[in-house]
């Protein structure tokens, strides 16, 4: 796997003896930059940084759409369990309210986007799928 650090490209070491964790990443050679915290590191097989941001947004949108669908299905299943039957009008009400939340036309829209969707993506796709920085930008 390739990583880009401040515009310089490196390969991740494939030596099993090298450390690899969520906080340490061993590269194929020394980084020629000064040690600086909080740097953006791009990872993957992209040869250019040009489309990395667009690709990240596309993947984030796909994860958000799948999670929105799962959350809606969860609400519909819960309603059916509580009522012990499926009622068309109740499902239409839940669907309408949920779509209002997703589109921002509901008082709980901000809470949904910042909390429920954020945590839903992390549960479904893993903690690294969406960063804390992306949390405030999920809706935009």
Short mmCIF file of N, CA, C and O in Angstrom, two decimals:
data_model
loop_
_atom_site.label_atom_id
_atom_site.label_comp_id
_atom_site.label_asym_id
_atom_site.label_seq_id
_atom_site.Cartn_x
_atom_site.Cartn_y
_atom_site.Cartn_z
N UNK A 1 0.84 -1.17 0.00
CA UNK A 1 0.00 0.00 0.00
C UNK A 1 0.89 1.23 0.00
O UNK A 1 1.93 1.27 0.64
N UNK A 2 0.45 2.25 -0.71
CA UNK A 2 1.18 3.51 -0.78
C UNK A 2 0.53 4.51 0.17
O UNK A 2 -0.68 4.47 0.38
N UNK A 3 1.36 5.40 0.71
CA UNK A 3 0.84 6.52 1.50
C UNK A 3 1.51 7.79 1.00
O UNK A 3 2.62 7.76 0.48
N UNK A 4 0.79 8.88 1.15
CA UNK A 4 1.32 10.18 0.76
C UNK A 4 1.37 11.05 2.00
O UNK A 4 0.34 11.27 2.65
N UNK A 5 2.56 11.53 2.33
CA UNK A 5 2.74 12.39 3.50
C UNK A 5 3.33 13.70 3.01
O UNK A 5 4.44 13.72 2.48
N UNK A 6 2.56 14.77 3.13
CA UNK A 6 2.98 16.11 2.71
C UNK A 6 3.52 16.10 1.27
O UNK A 6 4.53 16.70 0.97
N UNK A 7 2.86 15.36 0.41
CA UNK A 7 3.21 15.33 -1.00
C UNK A 7 4.25 14.30 -1.40
O UNK A 7 4.45 14.06 -2.58
N UNK A 8 4.91 13.68 -0.43
CA UNK A 8 5.90 12.64 -0.75
C UNK A 8 5.26 11.28 -0.62
O UNK A 8 4.49 11.02 0.30
N UNK A 9 5.57 10.37 -1.56
CA UNK A 9 4.97 9.05 -1.56
C UNK A 9 5.91 8.02 -0.96
O UNK A 9 7.12 8.04 -1.22
N UNK A 10 5.33 7.14 -0.15
CA UNK A 10 6.08 6.08 0.51
C UNK A 10 5.31 4.78 0.37
O UNK A 10 4.09 4.79 0.16
N UNK A 11 6.00 3.67 0.51
CA UNK A 11 5.35 2.36 0.55
C UNK A 11 5.33 1.89 2.00
O UNK A 11 6.30 2.10 2.74
N UNK A 12 4.24 1.25 2.40
CA UNK A 12 4.16 0.67 3.74
C UNK A 12 5.01 -0.60 3.74
O UNK A 12 4.95 -1.39 2.80
N UNK A 13 5.80 -0.76 4.78
CA UNK A 13 6.68 -1.92 4.87
C UNK A 13 5.87 -3.21 4.93
O UNK A 13 4.85 -3.28 5.60
N UNK A 14 6.32 -4.22 4.22
CA UNK A 14 5.66 -5.52 4.23
C UNK A 14 6.41 -6.53 5.09
O UNK A 14 6.04 -7.70 5.14
N UNK A 15 7.46 -6.08 5.77
CA UNK A 15 8.24 -6.95 6.66
C UNK A 15 7.41 -7.26 7.90
O UNK A 15 7.00 -6.35 8.62
N UNK A 16 7.13 -8.53 8.19
CA UNK A 16 6.31 -8.90 9.35
C UNK A 16 6.93 -8.45 10.68
O UNK A 16 6.22 -8.30 11.67
N UNK A 17 8.23 -8.22 10.71
CA UNK A 17 8.89 -7.79 11.94
C UNK A 17 8.64 -6.31 12.24
O UNK A 17 8.78 -5.87 13.38
N UNK A 18 8.24 -5.53 11.23
CA UNK A 18 7.99 -4.10 11.43
C UNK A 18 6.65 -3.88 12.11
O UNK A 18 5.69 -4.63 11.92
N UNK A 19 6.60 -2.82 12.90
CA UNK A 19 5.38 -2.52 13.66
C UNK A 19 4.32 -1.93 12.74
O UNK A 19 4.61 -1.11 11.87
N UNK A 20 3.07 -2.35 12.97
CA UNK A 20 1.93 -1.84 12.22
C UNK A 20 0.73 -1.86 13.15
O UNK A 20 0.29 -2.92 13.59
N UNK A 21 0.21 -0.68 13.51
CA UNK A 21 -0.94 -0.59 14.40
C UNK A 21 -1.76 0.64 14.03
O UNK A 21 -1.48 1.30 13.03
N UNK A 22 -2.75 0.96 14.87
CA UNK A 22 -3.56 2.13 14.58
C UNK A 22 -2.83 3.45 14.87
O UNK A 22 -3.27 4.51 14.48
N UNK A 23 -1.67 3.36 15.54
CA UNK A 23 -0.89 4.56 15.83
C UNK A 23 0.50 4.55 15.21
O UNK A 23 1.17 5.57 15.20
N UNK A 24 0.97 3.40 14.73
CA UNK A 24 2.32 3.29 14.18
C UNK A 24 2.24 2.65 12.79
O UNK A 24 1.56 1.65 12.60
N UNK A 25 2.97 3.24 11.86
CA UNK A 25 3.01 2.75 10.49
C UNK A 25 4.47 2.77 10.03
O UNK A 25 5.08 3.82 9.96
N UNK A 26 5.04 1.61 9.76
CA UNK A 26 6.43 1.53 9.31
C UNK A 26 6.48 1.64 7.80
O UNK A 26 5.78 0.91 7.10
N UNK A 27 7.32 2.55 7.31
CA UNK A 27 7.43 2.79 5.88
C UNK A 27 8.69 2.15 5.32
O UNK A 27 9.55 1.70 6.06
N UNK A 28 8.77 2.14 4.00
CA UNK A 28 9.92 1.51 3.35
C UNK A 28 11.21 2.31 3.49
O UNK A 28 12.30 1.79 3.30
N UNK A 29 11.11 3.60 3.83
CA UNK A 29 12.29 4.44 4.02
C UNK A 29 11.95 5.56 5.00
O UNK A 29 10.79 5.79 5.32
N UNK A 30 12.97 6.26 5.47
CA UNK A 30 12.76 7.34 6.43
C UNK A 30 12.02 8.50 5.78
O UNK A 30 12.24 8.81 4.61
N UNK A 31 11.17 9.14 6.58
CA UNK A 31 10.45 10.32 6.11
C UNK A 31 11.42 11.49 6.19
O UNK A 31 12.04 11.74 7.23
N UNK A 32 11.56 12.22 5.09
CA UNK A 32 12.54 13.30 5.00
C UNK A 32 12.03 14.61 5.62
O UNK A 32 12.72 15.61 5.58
N UNK A 33 10.84 14.61 6.15
CA UNK A 33 10.25 15.82 6.72
C UNK A 33 10.55 15.90 8.21
O UNK A 33 10.88 14.92 8.86
N UNK A 34 10.40 17.09 8.78
CA UNK A 34 10.49 17.25 10.22
C UNK A 34 9.29 16.58 10.87
O UNK A 34 8.22 16.49 10.28
N UNK A 35 9.44 16.16 12.09
CA UNK A 35 8.34 15.51 12.81
C UNK A 35 7.26 16.54 13.13
O UNK A 35 7.51 17.52 13.83
N UNK A 36 6.07 16.31 12.57
CA UNK A 36 4.95 17.22 12.77
C UNK A 36 3.72 16.40 13.07
O UNK A 36 3.44 15.42 12.37
N UNK A 37 3.00 16.77 14.11
CA UNK A 37 1.77 16.07 14.46
C UNK A 37 0.60 16.59 13.62
O UNK A 37 0.68 17.65 13.02
N UNK A 38 -0.48 15.81 13.63
CA UNK A 38 -1.74 16.20 12.99
C UNK A 38 -1.59 16.44 11.49
O UNK A 38 -2.12 17.39 10.95
N UNK A 39 -0.85 15.58 10.80
CA UNK A 39 -0.70 15.69 9.36
C UNK A 39 -1.68 14.78 8.65
O UNK A 39 -1.99 13.70 9.13
N UNK A 40 -2.18 15.20 7.52
CA UNK A 40 -3.05 14.37 6.71
C UNK A 40 -2.19 13.36 5.97
O UNK A 40 -1.21 13.72 5.33
N UNK A 41 -2.58 12.09 6.08
CA UNK A 41 -1.88 11.02 5.37
C UNK A 41 -2.90 10.34 4.47
O UNK A 41 -3.94 9.88 4.94
N UNK A 42 -2.63 10.33 3.18
CA UNK A 42 -3.52 9.67 2.23
C UNK A 42 -3.00 8.27 1.98
O UNK A 42 -1.80 8.08 1.80
N UNK A 43 -3.88 7.30 1.98
CA UNK A 43 -3.46 5.91 1.79
C UNK A 43 -4.24 5.29 0.65
O UNK A 43 -5.37 5.67 0.36
N UNK A 44 -3.63 4.29 0.02
CA UNK A 44 -4.29 3.58 -1.07
C UNK A 44 -3.35 3.44 -2.25
O UNK A 44 -2.17 3.71 -2.16
N UNK A 45 -3.92 3.04 -3.36
CA UNK A 45 -3.11 2.82 -4.55
C UNK A 45 -3.24 3.97 -5.55
O UNK A 45 -2.86 3.84 -6.70
N UNK A 46 -3.81 5.09 -5.14
CA UNK A 46 -3.95 6.24 -6.03
C UNK A 46 -2.59 6.82 -6.35
O UNK A 46 -1.77 7.02 -5.47
N UNK A 47 -2.36 7.11 -7.59
CA UNK A 47 -1.11 7.70 -8.01
C UNK A 47 -1.15 9.22 -7.86
O UNK A 47 -0.13 9.87 -7.86
N UNK A 48 -2.34 9.78 -7.75
CA UNK A 48 -2.48 11.22 -7.68
C UNK A 48 -3.34 11.60 -6.49
O UNK A 48 -4.29 10.90 -6.16
N UNK A 49 -3.02 12.71 -5.86
CA UNK A 49 -3.85 13.22 -4.77
C UNK A 49 -5.07 13.94 -5.32
O UNK A 49 -5.98 14.26 -4.58
N UNK A 50 -5.09 14.19 -6.62
CA UNK A 50 -6.16 14.98 -7.24
C UNK A 50 -7.54 14.39 -6.97
O UNK A 50 -8.45 15.10 -6.60
N UNK A 51 -7.70 13.09 -7.14
CA UNK A 51 -9.02 12.50 -6.98
C UNK A 51 -9.24 11.85 -5.61
O UNK A 51 -10.29 11.30 -5.36
N UNK A 52 -8.26 11.92 -4.72
CA UNK A 52 -8.41 11.28 -3.42
C UNK A 52 -9.57 11.87 -2.62
O UNK A 52 -10.33 11.15 -2.00
N UNK A 53 -9.70 13.20 -2.63
CA UNK A 53 -10.78 13.84 -1.88
C UNK A 53 -12.14 13.48 -2.48
O UNK A 53 -13.07 13.15 -1.75
N UNK A 54 -12.23 13.51 -3.79
CA UNK A 54 -13.49 13.16 -4.45
C UNK A 54 -13.86 11.70 -4.20
O UNK A 54 -15.02 11.37 -3.97
N UNK A 55 -12.87 10.83 -4.25
CA UNK A 55 -13.11 9.41 -3.99
C UNK A 55 -13.57 9.20 -2.55
O UNK A 55 -14.48 8.43 -2.29
N UNK A 56 -12.95 9.91 -1.62
CA UNK A 56 -13.34 9.82 -0.21
C UNK A 56 -14.80 10.27 -0.03
O UNK A 56 -15.56 9.64 0.67
N UNK A 57 -15.19 11.35 -0.68
CA UNK A 57 -16.57 11.82 -0.59
C UNK A 57 -17.55 10.81 -1.18
O UNK A 57 -18.63 10.59 -0.63
N UNK A 58 -17.17 10.20 -2.29
CA UNK A 58 -18.02 9.20 -2.92
C UNK A 58 -18.22 8.00 -1.99
O UNK A 58 -19.35 7.52 -1.80
N UNK A 59 -17.14 7.51 -1.40
CA UNK A 59 -17.25 6.39 -0.46
C UNK A 59 -18.05 6.77 0.78
O UNK A 59 -18.87 5.99 1.27
N UNK A 60 -17.86 7.98 1.28
CA UNK A 60 -18.61 8.45 2.45
C UNK A 60 -20.10 8.53 2.13
O UNK A 60 -20.94 8.13 2.94
N UNK A 61 -20.43 9.02 0.93
CA UNK A 61 -21.84 9.10 0.52
C UNK A 61 -22.46 7.71 0.42
O UNK A 61 -23.61 7.50 0.85
N UNK A 62 -21.72 6.75 -0.11
CA UNK A 62 -22.23 5.38 -0.22
C UNK A 62 -22.44 4.77 1.16
O UNK A 62 -23.46 4.12 1.42
N UNK A 63 -21.49 4.97 2.07
CA UNK A 63 -21.64 4.45 3.43
C UNK A 63 -22.82 5.10 4.13
O UNK A 63 -23.59 4.43 4.84
N UNK A 64 -22.99 6.41 3.93
CA UNK A 64 -24.11 7.13 4.55
C UNK A 64 -25.45 6.61 4.01
O UNK A 64 -26.38 6.37 4.78
N UNK A 65 -25.55 6.42 2.70
CA UNK A 65 -26.80 5.94 2.11
C UNK A 65 -27.16 4.55 2.63
O UNK A 65 -28.32 4.28 2.97
N UNK A 66 -26.19 3.67 2.70
CA UNK A 66 -26.46 2.31 3.20
C UNK A 66 -26.86 2.34 4.67
O UNK A 66 -27.73 1.59 5.10
N UNK A 67 -26.22 3.21 5.44
CA UNK A 67 -26.55 3.30 6.87
C UNK A 67 -27.93 3.92 7.07
O UNK A 67 -28.69 3.47 7.94
N UNK A 68 -28.27 4.92 6.27
CA UNK A 68 -29.62 5.52 6.36
C UNK A 68 -30.67 4.46 6.10
O UNK A 68 -31.67 4.35 6.83
N UNK A 69 -30.46 3.63 5.09
CA UNK A 69 -31.40 2.55 4.79
C UNK A 69 -31.53 1.58 5.97
O UNK A 69 -32.64 1.20 6.35
N UNK A 70 -30.41 1.22 6.57
CA UNK A 70 -30.44 0.29 7.70
C UNK A 70 -31.12 0.88 8.92
O UNK A 70 -31.83 0.18 9.63
N UNK A 71 -30.88 2.17 9.18
CA UNK A 71 -31.53 2.82 10.32
C UNK A 71 -33.04 2.87 10.10
O UNK A 71 -33.82 2.58 11.02
N UNK A 72 -33.47 3.20 8.89
CA UNK A 72 -34.91 3.22 8.59
C UNK A 72 -35.52 1.83 8.79
O UNK A 72 -36.57 1.69 9.42
N UNK A 73 -34.86 0.82 8.29
CA UNK A 73 -35.38 -0.55 8.46
C UNK A 73 -35.45 -0.92 9.94
O UNK A 73 -36.37 -1.61 10.37
N UNK A 74 -34.47 -0.47 10.73
CA UNK A 74 -34.48 -0.72 12.17
C UNK A 74 -35.71 -0.09 12.81
O UNK A 74 -36.41 -0.72 13.61
N UNK A 75 -36.01 1.17 12.46
CA UNK A 75 -37.19 1.85 13.01
C UNK A 75 -38.48 1.14 12.61
O UNK A 75 -39.40 0.97 13.42
N UNK A 76 -38.57 0.70 11.36
CA UNK A 76 -39.77 0.01 10.90
C UNK A 76 -39.94 -1.34 11.61
O UNK A 76 -41.05 -1.70 12.00
N UNK A 77 -38.85 -2.07 11.79
CA UNK A 77 -38.92 -3.35 12.51
C UNK A 77 -39.33 -3.14 13.97
O UNK A 77 -40.14 -3.89 14.51
N UNK A 78 -38.78 -2.12 14.61
CA UNK A 78 -39.13 -1.83 16.00
C UNK A 78 -40.61 -1.50 16.14
O UNK A 78 -41.27 -1.94 17.09
N UNK A 79 -41.14 -0.72 15.22
CA UNK A 79 -42.56 -0.37 15.26
C UNK A 79 -43.42 -1.61 15.10
O UNK A 79 -44.42 -1.79 15.82
N UNK A 80 -43.05 -2.49 14.20
CA UNK A 80 -43.81 -3.72 14.00
C UNK A 80 -43.75 -4.62 15.23
O UNK A 80 -44.75 -5.23 15.60
N UNK A 81 -42.59 -4.69 15.89
CA UNK A 81 -42.47 -5.51 17.10
C UNK A 81 -43.32 -4.97 18.23
O UNK A 81 -43.99 -5.72 18.94
N UNK A 82 -43.28 -3.65 18.42
CA UNK A 82 -44.03 -3.04 19.52
C UNK A 82 -45.53 -3.18 19.32
O UNK A 82 -46.27 -3.38 20.27
N UNK A 83 -45.97 -3.06 18.07
CA UNK A 83 -47.41 -3.15 17.81
C UNK A 83 -47.85 -4.58 17.57
O UNK A 83 -49.03 -4.85 17.50
N UNK A 84 -46.89 -5.48 17.41
CA UNK A 84 -47.14 -6.89 17.15
C UNK A 84 -47.85 -7.13 15.81
O UNK A 84 -48.44 -8.16 15.59
N UNK A 85 -47.80 -6.13 14.93
CA UNK A 85 -48.33 -6.27 13.57
C UNK A 85 -47.81 -5.12 12.72
O UNK A 85 -47.28 -4.14 13.24
N UNK A 86 -47.93 -5.24 11.42
CA UNK A 86 -47.50 -4.18 10.50
C UNK A 86 -48.71 -3.40 10.04
O UNK A 86 -49.67 -3.98 9.51
N UNK A 87 -48.69 -2.10 10.26
CA UNK A 87 -49.79 -1.24 9.86
C UNK A 87 -49.26 -0.25 8.84
O UNK A 87 -48.28 0.45 9.11
N UNK A 88 -49.90 -0.21 7.69
CA UNK A 88 -49.44 0.64 6.59
C UNK A 88 -49.34 2.10 7.01
O UNK A 88 -48.35 2.78 6.70
N UNK A 89 -50.34 2.61 7.72
CA UNK A 89 -50.34 4.02 8.11
C UNK A 89 -49.19 4.35 9.06
O UNK A 89 -48.58 5.41 8.96
N UNK A 90 -48.89 3.44 9.96
CA UNK A 90 -47.78 3.67 10.89
C UNK A 90 -46.46 3.68 10.13
O UNK A 90 -45.61 4.54 10.35
N UNK A 91 -46.31 2.74 9.21
CA UNK A 91 -45.09 2.70 8.41
C UNK A 91 -44.96 3.96 7.55
O UNK A 91 -43.85 4.49 7.41
N UNK A 92 -46.03 4.44 6.99
CA UNK A 92 -45.99 5.66 6.19
C UNK A 92 -45.63 6.87 7.06
O UNK A 92 -44.85 7.74 6.65
N UNK A 93 -46.15 6.91 8.28
CA UNK A 93 -45.82 8.00 9.20
C UNK A 93 -44.32 7.96 9.55
O UNK A 93 -43.64 8.98 9.51
N UNK A 94 -43.82 6.77 9.89
CA UNK A 94 -42.40 6.63 10.24
C UNK A 94 -41.53 7.01 9.04
O UNK A 94 -40.54 7.73 9.19
N UNK A 95 -41.89 6.53 7.86
CA UNK A 95 -41.13 6.85 6.66
C UNK A 95 -41.12 8.35 6.39
O UNK A 95 -40.06 8.93 6.10
N UNK A 96 -42.27 9.00 6.51
CA UNK A 96 -42.35 10.44 6.28
C UNK A 96 -41.50 11.22 7.28
O UNK A 96 -40.74 12.11 6.90
N UNK A 97 -41.62 10.87 8.56
CA UNK A 97 -40.82 11.54 9.58
C UNK A 97 -39.33 11.31 9.35
O UNK A 97 -38.52 12.22 9.48
N UNK A 98 -38.98 10.08 8.99
CA UNK A 98 -37.57 9.75 8.77
C UNK A 98 -37.02 10.53 7.58
O UNK A 98 -35.90 11.06 7.65
N UNK A 99 -37.76 10.60 6.50
CA UNK A 99 -37.30 11.37 5.33
C UNK A 99 -37.17 12.85 5.66
O UNK A 99 -36.26 13.53 5.18
N UNK A 100 -38.07 13.36 6.51
CA UNK A 100 -37.94 14.75 6.96
C UNK A 100 -36.66 14.95 7.76
O UNK A 100 -35.98 15.97 7.62
N UNK A 101 -36.32 13.97 8.60
CA UNK A 101 -35.08 14.06 9.37
C UNK A 101 -33.88 14.03 8.45
O UNK A 101 -32.95 14.84 8.57
N UNK A 102 -33.87 13.11 7.51
CA UNK A 102 -32.72 12.96 6.59
C UNK A 102 -32.55 14.20 5.72
O UNK A 102 -31.41 14.63 5.47
N UNK A 103 -33.63 14.80 5.28
CA UNK A 103 -33.54 15.97 4.40
C UNK A 103 -33.37 17.28 5.17
O UNK A 103 -33.17 18.32 4.55
N UNK A 104 -33.44 17.23 6.50
CA UNK A 104 -33.22 18.42 7.30
C UNK A 104 -34.46 19.20 7.63
O UNK A 104 -34.39 20.28 8.21
N UNK A 105 -35.64 18.69 7.29
CA UNK A 105 -36.89 19.39 7.55
C UNK A 105 -37.53 18.95 8.86
O UNK A 105 -38.74 18.99 9.01
N UNK A 106 -36.74 18.55 9.82
CA UNK A 106 -37.24 18.08 11.11
C UNK A 106 -36.33 18.62 12.19
O UNK A 106 -35.14 18.83 11.97
N UNK A 107 -36.89 18.85 13.36
CA UNK A 107 -36.10 19.42 14.46
C UNK A 107 -34.98 18.50 14.94
O UNK A 107 -34.01 18.96 15.53
N UNK A 108 -35.08 17.22 14.67
CA UNK A 108 -34.05 16.28 15.10
C UNK A 108 -33.04 15.94 14.00
O UNK A 108 -32.26 15.02 14.15
N UNK A 109 -33.04 16.70 12.93
CA UNK A 109 -32.15 16.41 11.80
C UNK A 109 -30.68 16.51 12.18
O UNK A 109 -29.89 15.63 11.84
N UNK A 110 -30.30 17.57 12.86
CA UNK A 110 -28.89 17.75 13.23
C UNK A 110 -28.41 16.62 14.13
O UNK A 110 -27.31 16.11 13.97
N UNK A 111 -29.24 16.23 15.08
CA UNK A 111 -28.87 15.13 15.97
C UNK A 111 -28.69 13.83 15.19
O UNK A 111 -27.75 13.08 15.44
N UNK A 112 -29.57 13.58 14.24
CA UNK A 112 -29.46 12.37 13.43
C UNK A 112 -28.14 12.35 12.66
O UNK A 112 -27.41 11.38 12.69
N UNK A 113 -27.83 13.44 11.97
CA UNK A 113 -26.63 13.47 11.13
C UNK A 113 -25.36 13.42 11.97
O UNK A 113 -24.38 12.77 11.59
N UNK A 114 -25.35 14.11 13.11
CA UNK A 114 -24.13 14.18 13.92
C UNK A 114 -23.93 12.96 14.80
O UNK A 114 -22.80 12.61 15.12
N UNK A 115 -25.02 12.32 15.21
CA UNK A 115 -24.89 11.22 16.16
C UNK A 115 -25.31 9.87 15.59
O UNK A 115 -24.50 8.97 15.49
N UNK A 116 -26.57 9.72 15.25
CA UNK A 116 -27.06 8.41 14.81
C UNK A 116 -26.36 7.92 13.55
O UNK A 116 -25.91 6.78 13.49
N UNK A 117 -26.25 8.78 12.57
CA UNK A 117 -25.62 8.36 11.32
C UNK A 117 -24.13 8.12 11.51
O UNK A 117 -23.58 7.13 11.03
N UNK A 118 -23.47 9.00 12.23
CA UNK A 118 -22.04 8.85 12.50
C UNK A 118 -21.75 7.52 13.18
O UNK A 118 -20.90 6.75 12.74
N UNK A 119 -22.48 7.22 14.25
CA UNK A 119 -22.25 5.97 14.97
C UNK A 119 -22.70 4.77 14.14
O UNK A 119 -22.09 3.70 14.20
N UNK A 120 -23.76 4.93 13.36
CA UNK A 120 -24.22 3.86 12.49
C UNK A 120 -23.18 3.47 11.45
O UNK A 120 -22.96 2.28 11.19
N UNK A 121 -22.52 4.45 10.86
CA UNK A 121 -21.46 4.17 9.88
C UNK A 121 -20.30 3.44 10.56
O UNK A 121 -19.77 2.48 10.03
N UNK A 122 -19.95 3.90 11.76
CA UNK A 122 -18.83 3.26 12.48
C UNK A 122 -19.16 1.83 12.87
O UNK A 122 -18.29 0.96 12.82
N UNK A 123 -20.40 1.57 13.25
CA UNK A 123 -20.79 0.20 13.62
C UNK A 123 -20.78 -0.69 12.39
O UNK A 123 -20.28 -1.81 12.41
N UNK A 124 -21.32 -0.19 11.29
CA UNK A 124 -21.46 -0.99 10.09
C UNK A 124 -20.15 -1.19 9.32
O UNK A 124 -19.88 -2.27 8.82
N UNK A 125 -19.32 -0.13 9.26
CA UNK A 125 -18.13 -0.18 8.41
C UNK A 125 -16.81 -0.09 9.19
O UNK A 125 -15.75 -0.12 8.59
N UNK A 126 -16.87 0.04 10.50
CA UNK A 126 -15.65 0.11 11.31
C UNK A 126 -15.34 1.54 11.74
O UNK A 126 -15.76 2.51 11.10
N UNK A 127 -14.57 1.64 12.81
CA UNK A 127 -14.27 2.95 13.40
C UNK A 127 -13.45 3.84 12.47
O UNK A 127 -13.51 5.06 12.55
N UNK A 128 -12.68 3.26 11.56
CA UNK A 128 -11.85 4.07 10.67
C UNK A 128 -12.61 4.53 9.42
O UNK A 128 -12.07 5.29 8.62
N UNK A 129 -13.84 4.08 9.26
CA UNK A 129 -14.61 4.43 8.05
C UNK A 129 -14.94 5.92 8.00
O UNK A 129 -14.95 6.52 6.93
N UNK A 130 -15.20 6.51 9.15
CA UNK A 130 -15.52 7.94 9.20
C UNK A 130 -14.79 8.53 10.40
O UNK A 130 -14.86 8.00 11.50
N UNK A 131 -14.06 9.60 10.16
CA UNK A 131 -13.27 10.21 11.23
C UNK A 131 -14.12 11.19 12.03
O UNK A 131 -15.21 11.59 11.61
N UNK A 132 -13.60 11.57 13.17
CA UNK A 132 -14.30 12.55 14.01
C UNK A 132 -14.43 13.88 13.27
O UNK A 132 -15.43 14.57 13.41
N UNK A 133 -13.44 14.21 12.45
CA UNK A 133 -13.51 15.44 11.65
C UNK A 133 -14.65 15.37 10.64
O UNK A 133 -15.30 16.37 10.35
N UNK A 134 -14.91 14.18 10.10
CA UNK A 134 -16.01 14.02 9.14
C UNK A 134 -17.36 14.11 9.82
O UNK A 134 -18.37 14.34 9.15
N UNK A 135 -17.40 13.91 11.12
CA UNK A 135 -18.67 13.91 11.85
C UNK A 135 -19.45 15.20 11.63
O UNK A 135 -20.64 15.16 11.38
N UNK A 136 -18.76 16.33 11.72
CA UNK A 136 -19.47 17.59 11.55
C UNK A 136 -19.76 17.90 10.09
O UNK A 136 -20.59 18.75 9.79
N UNK A 137 -19.10 17.20 9.18
CA UNK A 137 -19.29 17.45 7.75
C UNK A 137 -20.15 16.41 7.06
O UNK A 137 -20.31 16.47 5.84
N UNK A 138 -20.70 15.47 7.80
CA UNK A 138 -21.48 14.40 7.17
C UNK A 138 -22.65 14.95 6.36
O UNK A 138 -22.96 14.44 5.29
N UNK A 139 -23.28 15.97 6.85
CA UNK A 139 -24.48 16.48 6.18
C UNK A 139 -24.15 17.35 4.98
O UNK A 139 -24.97 17.57 4.11
N UNK A 140 -22.96 17.87 4.92
CA UNK A 140 -22.63 18.83 3.86
C UNK A 140 -22.06 18.11 2.72
O UNK A 140 -21.36 17.82 2.11
#
